[in-house]
mmCIF file of C-alpha atoms and ligand atoms in Angstrom:
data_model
loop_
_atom_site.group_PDB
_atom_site.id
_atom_site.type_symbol
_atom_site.label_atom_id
_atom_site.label_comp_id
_atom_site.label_asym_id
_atom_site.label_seq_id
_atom_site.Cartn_x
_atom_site.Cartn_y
_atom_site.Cartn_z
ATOM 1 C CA UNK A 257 -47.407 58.374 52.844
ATOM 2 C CA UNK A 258 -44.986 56.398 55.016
ATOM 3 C CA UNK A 259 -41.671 57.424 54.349
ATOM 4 C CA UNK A 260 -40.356 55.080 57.472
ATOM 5 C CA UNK A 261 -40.674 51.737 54.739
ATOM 6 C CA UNK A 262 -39.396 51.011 51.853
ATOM 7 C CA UNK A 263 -42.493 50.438 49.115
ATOM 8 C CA UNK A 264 -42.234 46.948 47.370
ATOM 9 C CA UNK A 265 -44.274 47.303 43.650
ATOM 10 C CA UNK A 266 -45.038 44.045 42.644
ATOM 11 C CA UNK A 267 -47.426 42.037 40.053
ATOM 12 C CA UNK A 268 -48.084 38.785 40.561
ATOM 13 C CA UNK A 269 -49.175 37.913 37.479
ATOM 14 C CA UNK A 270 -45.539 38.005 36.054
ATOM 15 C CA UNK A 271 -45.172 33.862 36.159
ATOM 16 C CA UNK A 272 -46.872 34.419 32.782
ATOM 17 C CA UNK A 273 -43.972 35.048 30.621
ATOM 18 C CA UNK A 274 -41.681 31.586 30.930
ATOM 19 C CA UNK A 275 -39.525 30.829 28.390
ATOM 20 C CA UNK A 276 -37.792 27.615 29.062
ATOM 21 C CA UNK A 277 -34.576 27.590 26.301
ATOM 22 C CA UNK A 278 -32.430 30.298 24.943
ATOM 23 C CA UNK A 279 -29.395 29.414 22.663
ATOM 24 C CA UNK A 280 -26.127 30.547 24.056
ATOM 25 C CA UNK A 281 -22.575 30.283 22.612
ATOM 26 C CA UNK A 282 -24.011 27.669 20.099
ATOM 27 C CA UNK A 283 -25.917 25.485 22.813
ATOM 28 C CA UNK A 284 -29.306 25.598 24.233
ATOM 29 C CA UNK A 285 -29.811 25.788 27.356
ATOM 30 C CA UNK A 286 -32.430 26.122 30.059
ATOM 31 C CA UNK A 287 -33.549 30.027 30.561
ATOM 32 C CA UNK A 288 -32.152 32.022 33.055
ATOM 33 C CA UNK A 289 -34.502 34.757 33.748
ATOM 34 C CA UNK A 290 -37.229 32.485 35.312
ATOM 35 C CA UNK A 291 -40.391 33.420 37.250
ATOM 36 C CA UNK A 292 -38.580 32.278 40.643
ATOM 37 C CA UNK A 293 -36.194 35.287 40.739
ATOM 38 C CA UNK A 294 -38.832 37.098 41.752
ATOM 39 C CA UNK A 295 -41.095 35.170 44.065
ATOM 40 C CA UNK A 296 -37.359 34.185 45.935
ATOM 41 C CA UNK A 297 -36.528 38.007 46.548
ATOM 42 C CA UNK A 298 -40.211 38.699 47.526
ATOM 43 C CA UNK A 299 -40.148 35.510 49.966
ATOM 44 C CA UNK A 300 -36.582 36.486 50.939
ATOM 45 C CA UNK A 301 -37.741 39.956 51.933
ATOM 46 C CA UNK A 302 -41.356 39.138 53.593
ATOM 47 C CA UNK A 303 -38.757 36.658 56.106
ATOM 48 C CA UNK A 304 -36.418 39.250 57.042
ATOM 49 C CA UNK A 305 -38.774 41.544 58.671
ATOM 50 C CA UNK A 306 -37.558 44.626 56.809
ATOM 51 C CA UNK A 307 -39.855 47.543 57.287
ATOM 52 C CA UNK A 308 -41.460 47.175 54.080
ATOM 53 C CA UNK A 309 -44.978 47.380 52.507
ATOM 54 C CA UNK A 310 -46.021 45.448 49.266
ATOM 55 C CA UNK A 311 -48.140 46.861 46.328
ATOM 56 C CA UNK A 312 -49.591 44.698 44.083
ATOM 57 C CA UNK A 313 -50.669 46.557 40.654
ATOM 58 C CA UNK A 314 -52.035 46.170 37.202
ATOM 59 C CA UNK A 315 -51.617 47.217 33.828
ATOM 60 C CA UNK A 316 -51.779 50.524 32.568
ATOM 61 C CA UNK A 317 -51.936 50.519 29.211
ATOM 62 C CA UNK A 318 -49.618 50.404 25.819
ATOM 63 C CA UNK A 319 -49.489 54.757 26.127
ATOM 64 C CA UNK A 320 -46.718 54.239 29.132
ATOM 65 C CA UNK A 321 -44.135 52.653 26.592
ATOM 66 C CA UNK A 322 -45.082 55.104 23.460
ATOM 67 C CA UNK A 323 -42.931 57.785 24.173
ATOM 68 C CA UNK A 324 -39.497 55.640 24.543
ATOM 69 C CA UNK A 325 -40.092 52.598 22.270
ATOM 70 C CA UNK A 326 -41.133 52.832 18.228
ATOM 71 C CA UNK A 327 -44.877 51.542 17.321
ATOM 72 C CA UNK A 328 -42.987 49.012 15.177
ATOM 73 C CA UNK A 329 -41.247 47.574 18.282
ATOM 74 C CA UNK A 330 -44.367 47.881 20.167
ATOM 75 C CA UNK A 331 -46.552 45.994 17.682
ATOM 76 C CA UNK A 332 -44.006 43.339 16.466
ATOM 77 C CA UNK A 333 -43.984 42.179 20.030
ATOM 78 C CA UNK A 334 -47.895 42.241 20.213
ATOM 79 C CA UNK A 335 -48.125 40.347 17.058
ATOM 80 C CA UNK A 336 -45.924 37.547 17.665
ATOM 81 C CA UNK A 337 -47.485 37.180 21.367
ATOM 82 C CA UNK A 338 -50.902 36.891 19.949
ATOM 83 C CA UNK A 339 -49.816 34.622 17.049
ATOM 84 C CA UNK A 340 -47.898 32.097 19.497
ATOM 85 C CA UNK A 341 -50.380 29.487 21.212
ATOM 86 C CA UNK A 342 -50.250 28.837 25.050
ATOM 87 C CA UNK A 343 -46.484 26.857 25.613
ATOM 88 C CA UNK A 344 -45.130 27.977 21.956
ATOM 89 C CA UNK A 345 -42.419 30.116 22.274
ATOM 90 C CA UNK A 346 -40.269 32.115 19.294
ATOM 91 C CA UNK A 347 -37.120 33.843 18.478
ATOM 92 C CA UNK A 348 -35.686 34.942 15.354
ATOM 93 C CA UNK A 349 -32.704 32.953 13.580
ATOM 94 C CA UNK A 350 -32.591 34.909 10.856
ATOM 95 C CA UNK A 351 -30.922 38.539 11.313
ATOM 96 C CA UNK A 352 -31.246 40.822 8.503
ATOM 97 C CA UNK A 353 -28.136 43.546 8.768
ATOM 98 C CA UNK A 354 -29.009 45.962 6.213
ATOM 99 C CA UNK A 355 -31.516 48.833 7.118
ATOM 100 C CA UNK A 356 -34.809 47.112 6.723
ATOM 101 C CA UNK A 357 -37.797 48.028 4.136
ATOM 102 C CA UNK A 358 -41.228 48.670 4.795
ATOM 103 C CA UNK A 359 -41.832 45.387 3.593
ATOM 104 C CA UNK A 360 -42.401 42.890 6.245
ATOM 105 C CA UNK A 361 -42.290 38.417 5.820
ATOM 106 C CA UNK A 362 -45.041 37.039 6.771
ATOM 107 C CA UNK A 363 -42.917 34.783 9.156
ATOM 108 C CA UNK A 364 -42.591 37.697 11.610
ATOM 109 C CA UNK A 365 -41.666 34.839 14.147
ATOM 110 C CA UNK A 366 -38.366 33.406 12.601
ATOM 111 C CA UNK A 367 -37.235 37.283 11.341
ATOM 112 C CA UNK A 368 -35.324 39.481 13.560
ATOM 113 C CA UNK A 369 -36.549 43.280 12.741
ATOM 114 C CA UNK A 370 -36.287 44.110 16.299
ATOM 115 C CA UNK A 371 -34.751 41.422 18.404
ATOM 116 C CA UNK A 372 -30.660 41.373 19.185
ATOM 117 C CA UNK A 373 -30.265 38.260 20.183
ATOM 118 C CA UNK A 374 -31.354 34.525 20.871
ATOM 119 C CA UNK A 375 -31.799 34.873 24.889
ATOM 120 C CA UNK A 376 -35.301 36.329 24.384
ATOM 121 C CA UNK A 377 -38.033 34.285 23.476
ATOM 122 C CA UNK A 378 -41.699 35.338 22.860
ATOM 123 C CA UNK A 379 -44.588 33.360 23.992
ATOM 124 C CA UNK A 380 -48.378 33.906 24.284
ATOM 125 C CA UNK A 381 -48.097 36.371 27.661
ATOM 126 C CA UNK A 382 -44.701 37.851 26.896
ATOM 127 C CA UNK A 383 -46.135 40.962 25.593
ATOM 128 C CA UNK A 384 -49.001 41.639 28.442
ATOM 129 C CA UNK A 385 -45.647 40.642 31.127
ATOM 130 C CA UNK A 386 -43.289 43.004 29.722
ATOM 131 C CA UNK A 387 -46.002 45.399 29.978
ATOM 132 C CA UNK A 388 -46.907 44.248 33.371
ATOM 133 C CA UNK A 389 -43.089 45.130 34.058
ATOM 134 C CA UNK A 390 -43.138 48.425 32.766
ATOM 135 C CA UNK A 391 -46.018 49.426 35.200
ATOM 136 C CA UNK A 392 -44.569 48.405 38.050
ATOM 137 C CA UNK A 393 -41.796 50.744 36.903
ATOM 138 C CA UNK A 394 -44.861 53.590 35.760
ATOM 139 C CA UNK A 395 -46.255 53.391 39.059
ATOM 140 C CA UNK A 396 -43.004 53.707 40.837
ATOM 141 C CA UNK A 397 -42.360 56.879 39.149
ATOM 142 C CA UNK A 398 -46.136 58.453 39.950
ATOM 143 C CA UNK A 399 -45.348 57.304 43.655
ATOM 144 C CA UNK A 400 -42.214 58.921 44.329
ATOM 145 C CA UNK A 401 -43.740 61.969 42.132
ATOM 146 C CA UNK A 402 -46.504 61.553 44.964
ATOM 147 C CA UNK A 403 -43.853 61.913 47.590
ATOM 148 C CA UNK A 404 -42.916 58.248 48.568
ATOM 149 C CA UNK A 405 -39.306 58.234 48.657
ATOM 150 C CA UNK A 406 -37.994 54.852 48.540
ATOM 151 C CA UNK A 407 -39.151 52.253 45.833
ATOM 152 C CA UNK A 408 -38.498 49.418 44.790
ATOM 153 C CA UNK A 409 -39.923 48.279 41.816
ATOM 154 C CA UNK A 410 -39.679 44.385 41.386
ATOM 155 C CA UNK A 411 -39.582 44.066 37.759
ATOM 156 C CA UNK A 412 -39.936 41.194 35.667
ATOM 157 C CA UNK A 413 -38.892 40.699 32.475
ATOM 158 C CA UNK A 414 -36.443 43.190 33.251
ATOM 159 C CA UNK A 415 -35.597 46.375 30.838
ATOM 160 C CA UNK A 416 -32.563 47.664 30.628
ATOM 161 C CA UNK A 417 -31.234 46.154 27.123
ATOM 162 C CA UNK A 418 -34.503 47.520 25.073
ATOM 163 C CA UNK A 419 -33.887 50.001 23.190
ATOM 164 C CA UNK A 420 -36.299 52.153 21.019
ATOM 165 C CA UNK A 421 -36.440 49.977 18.457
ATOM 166 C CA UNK A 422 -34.993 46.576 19.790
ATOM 167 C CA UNK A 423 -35.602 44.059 22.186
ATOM 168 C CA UNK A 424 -33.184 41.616 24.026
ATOM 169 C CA UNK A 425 -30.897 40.292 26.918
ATOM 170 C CA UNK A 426 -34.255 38.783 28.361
ATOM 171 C CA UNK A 427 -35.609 42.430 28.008
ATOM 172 C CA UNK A 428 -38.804 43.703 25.871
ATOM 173 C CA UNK A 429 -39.699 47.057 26.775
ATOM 174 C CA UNK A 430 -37.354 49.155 28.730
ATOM 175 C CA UNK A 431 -38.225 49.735 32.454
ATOM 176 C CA UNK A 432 -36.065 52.375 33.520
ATOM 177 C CA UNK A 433 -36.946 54.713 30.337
ATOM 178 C CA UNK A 434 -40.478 54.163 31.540
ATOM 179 C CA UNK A 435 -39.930 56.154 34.486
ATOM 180 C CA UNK A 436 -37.488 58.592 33.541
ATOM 181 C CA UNK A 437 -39.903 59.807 30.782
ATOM 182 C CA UNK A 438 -42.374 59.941 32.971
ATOM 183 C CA UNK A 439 -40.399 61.625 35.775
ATOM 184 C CA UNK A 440 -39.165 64.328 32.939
ATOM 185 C CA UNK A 441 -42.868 64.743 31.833
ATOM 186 C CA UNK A 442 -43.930 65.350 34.570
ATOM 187 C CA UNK A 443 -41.786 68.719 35.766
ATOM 188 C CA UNK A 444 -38.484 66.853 37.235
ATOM 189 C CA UNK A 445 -35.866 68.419 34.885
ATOM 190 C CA UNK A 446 -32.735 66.473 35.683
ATOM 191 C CA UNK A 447 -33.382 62.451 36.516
ATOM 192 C CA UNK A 448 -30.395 60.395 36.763
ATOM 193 C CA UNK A 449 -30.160 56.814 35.836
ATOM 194 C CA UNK A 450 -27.893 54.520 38.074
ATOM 195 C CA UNK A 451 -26.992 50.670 36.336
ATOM 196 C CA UNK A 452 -25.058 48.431 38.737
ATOM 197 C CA UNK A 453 -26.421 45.531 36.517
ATOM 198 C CA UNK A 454 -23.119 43.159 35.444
ATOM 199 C CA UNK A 455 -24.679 43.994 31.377
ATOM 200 C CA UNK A 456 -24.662 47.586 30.213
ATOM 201 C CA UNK A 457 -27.719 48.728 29.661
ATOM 202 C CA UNK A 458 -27.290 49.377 26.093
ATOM 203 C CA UNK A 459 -31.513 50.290 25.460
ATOM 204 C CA UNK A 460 -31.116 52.999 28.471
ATOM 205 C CA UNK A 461 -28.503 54.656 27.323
ATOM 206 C CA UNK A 462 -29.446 54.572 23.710
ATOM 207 C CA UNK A 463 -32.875 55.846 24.519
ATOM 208 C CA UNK A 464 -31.342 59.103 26.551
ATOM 209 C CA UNK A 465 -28.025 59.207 24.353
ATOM 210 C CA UNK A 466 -28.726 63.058 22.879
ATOM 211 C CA UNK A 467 -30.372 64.217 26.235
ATOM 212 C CA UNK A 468 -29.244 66.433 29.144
ATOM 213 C CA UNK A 469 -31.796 65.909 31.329
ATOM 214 C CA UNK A 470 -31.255 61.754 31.941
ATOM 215 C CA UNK A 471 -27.458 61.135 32.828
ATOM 216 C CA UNK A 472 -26.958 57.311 32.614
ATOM 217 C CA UNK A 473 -23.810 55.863 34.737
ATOM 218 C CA UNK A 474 -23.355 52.680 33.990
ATOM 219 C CA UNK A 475 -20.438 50.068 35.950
ATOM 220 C CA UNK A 476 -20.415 46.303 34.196
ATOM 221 C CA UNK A 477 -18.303 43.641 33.107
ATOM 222 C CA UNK A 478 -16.189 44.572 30.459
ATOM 223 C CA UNK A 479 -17.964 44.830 26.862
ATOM 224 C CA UNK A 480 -14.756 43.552 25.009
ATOM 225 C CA UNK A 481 -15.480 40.129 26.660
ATOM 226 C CA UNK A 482 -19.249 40.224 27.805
ATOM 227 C CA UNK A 483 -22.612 40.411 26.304
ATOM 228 C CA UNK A 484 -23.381 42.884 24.915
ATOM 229 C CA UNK A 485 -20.672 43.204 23.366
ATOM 230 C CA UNK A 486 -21.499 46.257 20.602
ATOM 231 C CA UNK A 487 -21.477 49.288 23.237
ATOM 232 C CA UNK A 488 -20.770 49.689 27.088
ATOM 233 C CA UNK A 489 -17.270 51.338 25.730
ATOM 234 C CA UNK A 490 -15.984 54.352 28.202
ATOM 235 C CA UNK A 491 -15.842 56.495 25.662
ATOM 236 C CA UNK A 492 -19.468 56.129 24.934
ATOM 237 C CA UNK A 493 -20.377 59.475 26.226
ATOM 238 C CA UNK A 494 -23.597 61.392 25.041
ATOM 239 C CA UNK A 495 -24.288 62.912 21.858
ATOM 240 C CA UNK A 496 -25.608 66.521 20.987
ATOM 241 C CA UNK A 497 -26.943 68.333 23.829
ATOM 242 C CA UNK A 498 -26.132 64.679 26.134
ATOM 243 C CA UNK A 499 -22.730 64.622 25.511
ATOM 244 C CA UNK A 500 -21.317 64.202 28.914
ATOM 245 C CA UNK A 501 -24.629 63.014 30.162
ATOM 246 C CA UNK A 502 -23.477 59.059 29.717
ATOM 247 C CA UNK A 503 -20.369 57.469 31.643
ATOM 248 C CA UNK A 504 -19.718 54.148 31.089
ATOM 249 C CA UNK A 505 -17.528 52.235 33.883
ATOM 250 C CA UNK A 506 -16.107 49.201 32.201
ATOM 251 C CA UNK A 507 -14.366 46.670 34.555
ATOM 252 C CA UNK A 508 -12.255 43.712 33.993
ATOM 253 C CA UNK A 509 -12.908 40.140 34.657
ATOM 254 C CA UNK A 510 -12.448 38.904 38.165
ATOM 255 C CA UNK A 511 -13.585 42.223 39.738
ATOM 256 C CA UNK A 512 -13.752 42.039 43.982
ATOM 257 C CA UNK A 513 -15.019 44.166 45.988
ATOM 258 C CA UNK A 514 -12.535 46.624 46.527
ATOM 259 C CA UNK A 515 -12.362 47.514 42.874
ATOM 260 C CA UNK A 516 -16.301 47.688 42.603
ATOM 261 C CA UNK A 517 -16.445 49.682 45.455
ATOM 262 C CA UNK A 518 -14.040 52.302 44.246
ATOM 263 C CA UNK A 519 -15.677 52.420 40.709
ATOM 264 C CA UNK A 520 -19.032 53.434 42.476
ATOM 265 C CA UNK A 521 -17.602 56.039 44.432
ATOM 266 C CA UNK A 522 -16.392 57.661 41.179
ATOM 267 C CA UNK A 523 -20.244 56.680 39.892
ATOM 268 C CA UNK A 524 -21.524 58.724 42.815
ATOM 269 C CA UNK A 525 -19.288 61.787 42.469
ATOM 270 C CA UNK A 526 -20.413 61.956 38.666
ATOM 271 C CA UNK A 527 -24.393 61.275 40.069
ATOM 272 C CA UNK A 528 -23.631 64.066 42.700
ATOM 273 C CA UNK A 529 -22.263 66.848 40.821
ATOM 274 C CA UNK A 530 -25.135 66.188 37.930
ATOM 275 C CA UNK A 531 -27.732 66.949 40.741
ATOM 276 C CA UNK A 532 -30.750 65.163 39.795
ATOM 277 C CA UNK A 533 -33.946 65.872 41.230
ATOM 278 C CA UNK A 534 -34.386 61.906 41.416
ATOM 279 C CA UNK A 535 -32.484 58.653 41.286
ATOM 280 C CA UNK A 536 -33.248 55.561 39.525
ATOM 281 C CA UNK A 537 -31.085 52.269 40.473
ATOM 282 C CA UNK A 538 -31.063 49.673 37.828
ATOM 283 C CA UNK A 539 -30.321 46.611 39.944
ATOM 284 C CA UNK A 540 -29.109 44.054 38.754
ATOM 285 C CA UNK A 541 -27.988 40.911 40.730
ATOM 286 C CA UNK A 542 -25.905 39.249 38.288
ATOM 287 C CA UNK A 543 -21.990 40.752 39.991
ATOM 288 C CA UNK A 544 -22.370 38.671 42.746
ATOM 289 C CA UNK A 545 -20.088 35.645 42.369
ATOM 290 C CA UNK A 546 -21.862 32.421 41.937
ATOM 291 C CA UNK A 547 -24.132 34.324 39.269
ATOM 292 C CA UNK A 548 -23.832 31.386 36.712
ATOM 293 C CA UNK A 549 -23.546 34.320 33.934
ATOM 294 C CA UNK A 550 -20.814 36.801 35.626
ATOM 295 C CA UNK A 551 -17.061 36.870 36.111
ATOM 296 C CA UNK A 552 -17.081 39.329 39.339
ATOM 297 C CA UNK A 553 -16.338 37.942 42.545
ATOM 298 C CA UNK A 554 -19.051 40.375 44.612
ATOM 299 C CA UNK A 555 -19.614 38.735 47.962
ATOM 300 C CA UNK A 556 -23.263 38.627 49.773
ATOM 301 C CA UNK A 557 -22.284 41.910 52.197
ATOM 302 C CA UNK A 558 -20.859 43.541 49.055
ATOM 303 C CA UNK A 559 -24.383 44.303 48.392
ATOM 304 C CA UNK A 560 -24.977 45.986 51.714
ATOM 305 C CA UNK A 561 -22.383 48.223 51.043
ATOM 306 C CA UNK A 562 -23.110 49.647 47.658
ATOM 307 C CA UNK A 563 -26.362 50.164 49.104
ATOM 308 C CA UNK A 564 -25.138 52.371 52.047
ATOM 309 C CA UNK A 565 -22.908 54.305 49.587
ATOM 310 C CA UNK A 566 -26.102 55.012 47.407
ATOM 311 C CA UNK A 567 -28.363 55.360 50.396
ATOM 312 C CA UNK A 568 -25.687 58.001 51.190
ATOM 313 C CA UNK A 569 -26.771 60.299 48.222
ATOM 314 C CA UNK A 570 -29.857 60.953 49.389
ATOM 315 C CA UNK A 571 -32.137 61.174 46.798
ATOM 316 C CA UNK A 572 -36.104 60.287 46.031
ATOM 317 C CA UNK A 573 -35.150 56.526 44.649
ATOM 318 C CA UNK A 574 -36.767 54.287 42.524
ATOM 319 C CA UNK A 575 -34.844 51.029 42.903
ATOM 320 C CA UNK A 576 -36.034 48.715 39.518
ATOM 321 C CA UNK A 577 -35.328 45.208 39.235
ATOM 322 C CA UNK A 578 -32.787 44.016 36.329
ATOM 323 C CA UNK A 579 -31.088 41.385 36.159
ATOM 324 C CA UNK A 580 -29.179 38.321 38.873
ATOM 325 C CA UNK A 581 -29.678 34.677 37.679
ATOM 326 C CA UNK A 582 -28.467 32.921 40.874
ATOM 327 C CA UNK A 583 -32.069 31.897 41.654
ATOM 328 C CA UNK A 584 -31.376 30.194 45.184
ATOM 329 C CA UNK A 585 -29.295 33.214 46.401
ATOM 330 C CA UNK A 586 -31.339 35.981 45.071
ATOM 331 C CA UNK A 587 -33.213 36.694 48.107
ATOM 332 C CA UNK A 588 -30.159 36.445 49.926
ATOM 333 C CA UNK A 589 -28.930 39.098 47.809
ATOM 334 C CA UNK A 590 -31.710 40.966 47.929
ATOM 335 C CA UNK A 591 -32.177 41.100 51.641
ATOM 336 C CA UNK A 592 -28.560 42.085 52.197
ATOM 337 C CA UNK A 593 -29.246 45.195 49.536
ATOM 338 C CA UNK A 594 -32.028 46.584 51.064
ATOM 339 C CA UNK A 595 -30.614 46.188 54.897
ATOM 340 C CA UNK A 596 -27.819 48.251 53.922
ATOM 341 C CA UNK A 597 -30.667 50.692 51.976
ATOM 342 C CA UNK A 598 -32.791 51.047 54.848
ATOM 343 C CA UNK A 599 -30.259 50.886 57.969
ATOM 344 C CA UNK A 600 -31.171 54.142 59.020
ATOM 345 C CA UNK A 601 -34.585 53.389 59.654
ATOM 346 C CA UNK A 602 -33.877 50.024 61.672
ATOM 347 C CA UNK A 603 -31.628 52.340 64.156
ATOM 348 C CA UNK A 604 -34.930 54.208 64.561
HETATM 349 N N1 LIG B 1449 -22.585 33.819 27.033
HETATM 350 C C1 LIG B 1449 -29.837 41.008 31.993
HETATM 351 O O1 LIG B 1449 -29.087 40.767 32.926
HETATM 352 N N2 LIG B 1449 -26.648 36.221 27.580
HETATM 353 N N3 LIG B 1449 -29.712 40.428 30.799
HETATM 354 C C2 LIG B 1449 -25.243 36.374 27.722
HETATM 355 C C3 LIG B 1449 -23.115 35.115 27.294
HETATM 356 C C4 LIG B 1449 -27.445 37.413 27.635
HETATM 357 C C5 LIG B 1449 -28.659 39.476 30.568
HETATM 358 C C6 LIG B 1449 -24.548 35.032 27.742
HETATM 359 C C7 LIG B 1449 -27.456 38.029 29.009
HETATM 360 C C8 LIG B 1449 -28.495 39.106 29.142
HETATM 361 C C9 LIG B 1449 -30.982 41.942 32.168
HETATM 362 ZN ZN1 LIG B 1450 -27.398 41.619 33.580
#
């Protein structure tokens, strides 16, 4: 254990899963979560001479997503991988509103019964990626259970919009869930769930909606005016025994620094007084302001700074990959998050 570097999980086999088109606002245009996110933030990092170490890992299998997503999802997402030949990729045009019957088309491909959206193709290696993604997240979890305190989990296809059932917003199986299940399995009784990604992550806080042991604080652009549209709403705020165990931190257009910066403090002060055995960071990319899909104005040093307020909570922290689409400034990004996260140990 070497608690003086941050632990990069990693797979390189992600490259797999590259769909090239998604349909957007009634045009189709070349796909923004692209293999190169990654490989920029891991070059990016290996440059700056970071105290880091890199892990590369494989699969585990299908039993890590079981608990969080249904079979149906699970399978449906299986099928139409191994039914799609090596460059064919699908999505659904067809979106069937009432509650679904058992019965199920044959053209599984062109039929949404699972998938929100037309950002998320399928292709041959989809499924085995997303499950790729999901283990980097598994082993993150086991890793920090093992005592490793700082993790970062570079995730691709990221997670965040998958819910139980559904797939979408470039997301198949749902990342984060992965590890708070198996952080909550495995004897930590309070995990919280921190999403700075510019989306809500609708799937994580549907999955832990009636829960009190996952609190899921979410700050993003505006739902009224940005995907996804259907939930992100502040008064969104836990069901059942979770009610009060879900704040959502909607912010306008044209957001700056400033105004991010106060909305996390508030984010911390809910994370704080929760008192979670362990954090996770959903971190997304996609606030900073030449993201080609986000309406904050986030600066490159913003990123150092929400990383020194986090850094300031002091948890066991399992940093997971979402989303950021500005593929030449990534690493950038990247590097200027993680010098503010490890600062500490550079004075050493
Ligand atoms: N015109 C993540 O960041 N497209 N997913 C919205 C609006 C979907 C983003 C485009 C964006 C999903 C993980
Ligand atoms: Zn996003």
């Amino acid at each position: 254990m070497d608690n003086s570097k941050l632990l990069i999980i990693k797979n390189s086999d992600n490259y797999l899963h590259h769909p090239h088109i998604e349909i957007d606002e009634m045009t189709v245009k070349p796909h923004q979560e692209q293999p190169q996110r990654v490989e920029n933030i891991e070059r990016a990092i290996i440059k700056s001479n970071l105290p880091v170490s890199f892990s590369e890992i494989h699969s585990y299998g299908e039993d890590i997503v079981k608990d969080i997503h249904t079979a149906e999802l699970i399978n449906s997402i299986k099928q139409i991988s191994m039914d799609s030949d090596e460059t064919e990729y699908n999505m659904p045009y067809v979106f069937g509103l009432t509650p679904v019957t058992e019965r199920r088309s044959k053209e599984i491909k062109r039929v949404s019964y699972h998938c929100m959206d037309m950002g998320s193709p399928i292709g041959k290696y989809t499924y085995q990626t997303a499950l790729l993604s999901a283990s980097i997240s598994y082993e993150g979890a086991r890793r920090l259970i093992d005592g490793q305190k700082y993790i970062y989990g570079l995730c691709r296809p990221p997670g965040h919009h998958a819910e139980n059932n559904v797939y979408g917003g470039y997301c198949y199986f749902n990342n984060a869930g992965v590890a708070a299940n198996h952080f909550i399995k495995s004897g930590k009784s309070k995990v919280a769930i921190l999403d700075v990604d510019y989306h809500h992550g609708n799937g994580t806080q549907r999955i832990f909606y009636d829960t009190d042991a996952v609190l899921y604080v979410s700050i993003h652009g505006d739902p009224d005016l940005e995907y996804p549209y259907y939930t992100g709403f502040d008064d969104e705020t836990g069901s059942g025994k979770g009610l009060g165990a879900n704040l959502n931190m909607p912010l306008p257009i044209g957001t700056d620094e400033e105004r991010y910066l106060k909305a996390l403090n508030r984010a911390c002060e809910k994370i704080l007084s929760f008192k979670p055995d362990v954090l996770i960071l959903s971190l997304g990319l996609d606030t900073y302001k030449r993201d080609p899909i986000c309406r904050f104005i986030l600066e490159v040093e913003t990123y150092e700074k929400i990383a020194k307020k986090i850094k300031s909570l002091n948890y066991p922290t399992l940093v997971l990959q979402e989303g950021g689409y500005c593929v030449p400034d990534l690493g950038k990004l990247a590097v200027s998050f993680f010098k503010g996260y490890l600062e500490d140990l550079l004075n050493d």
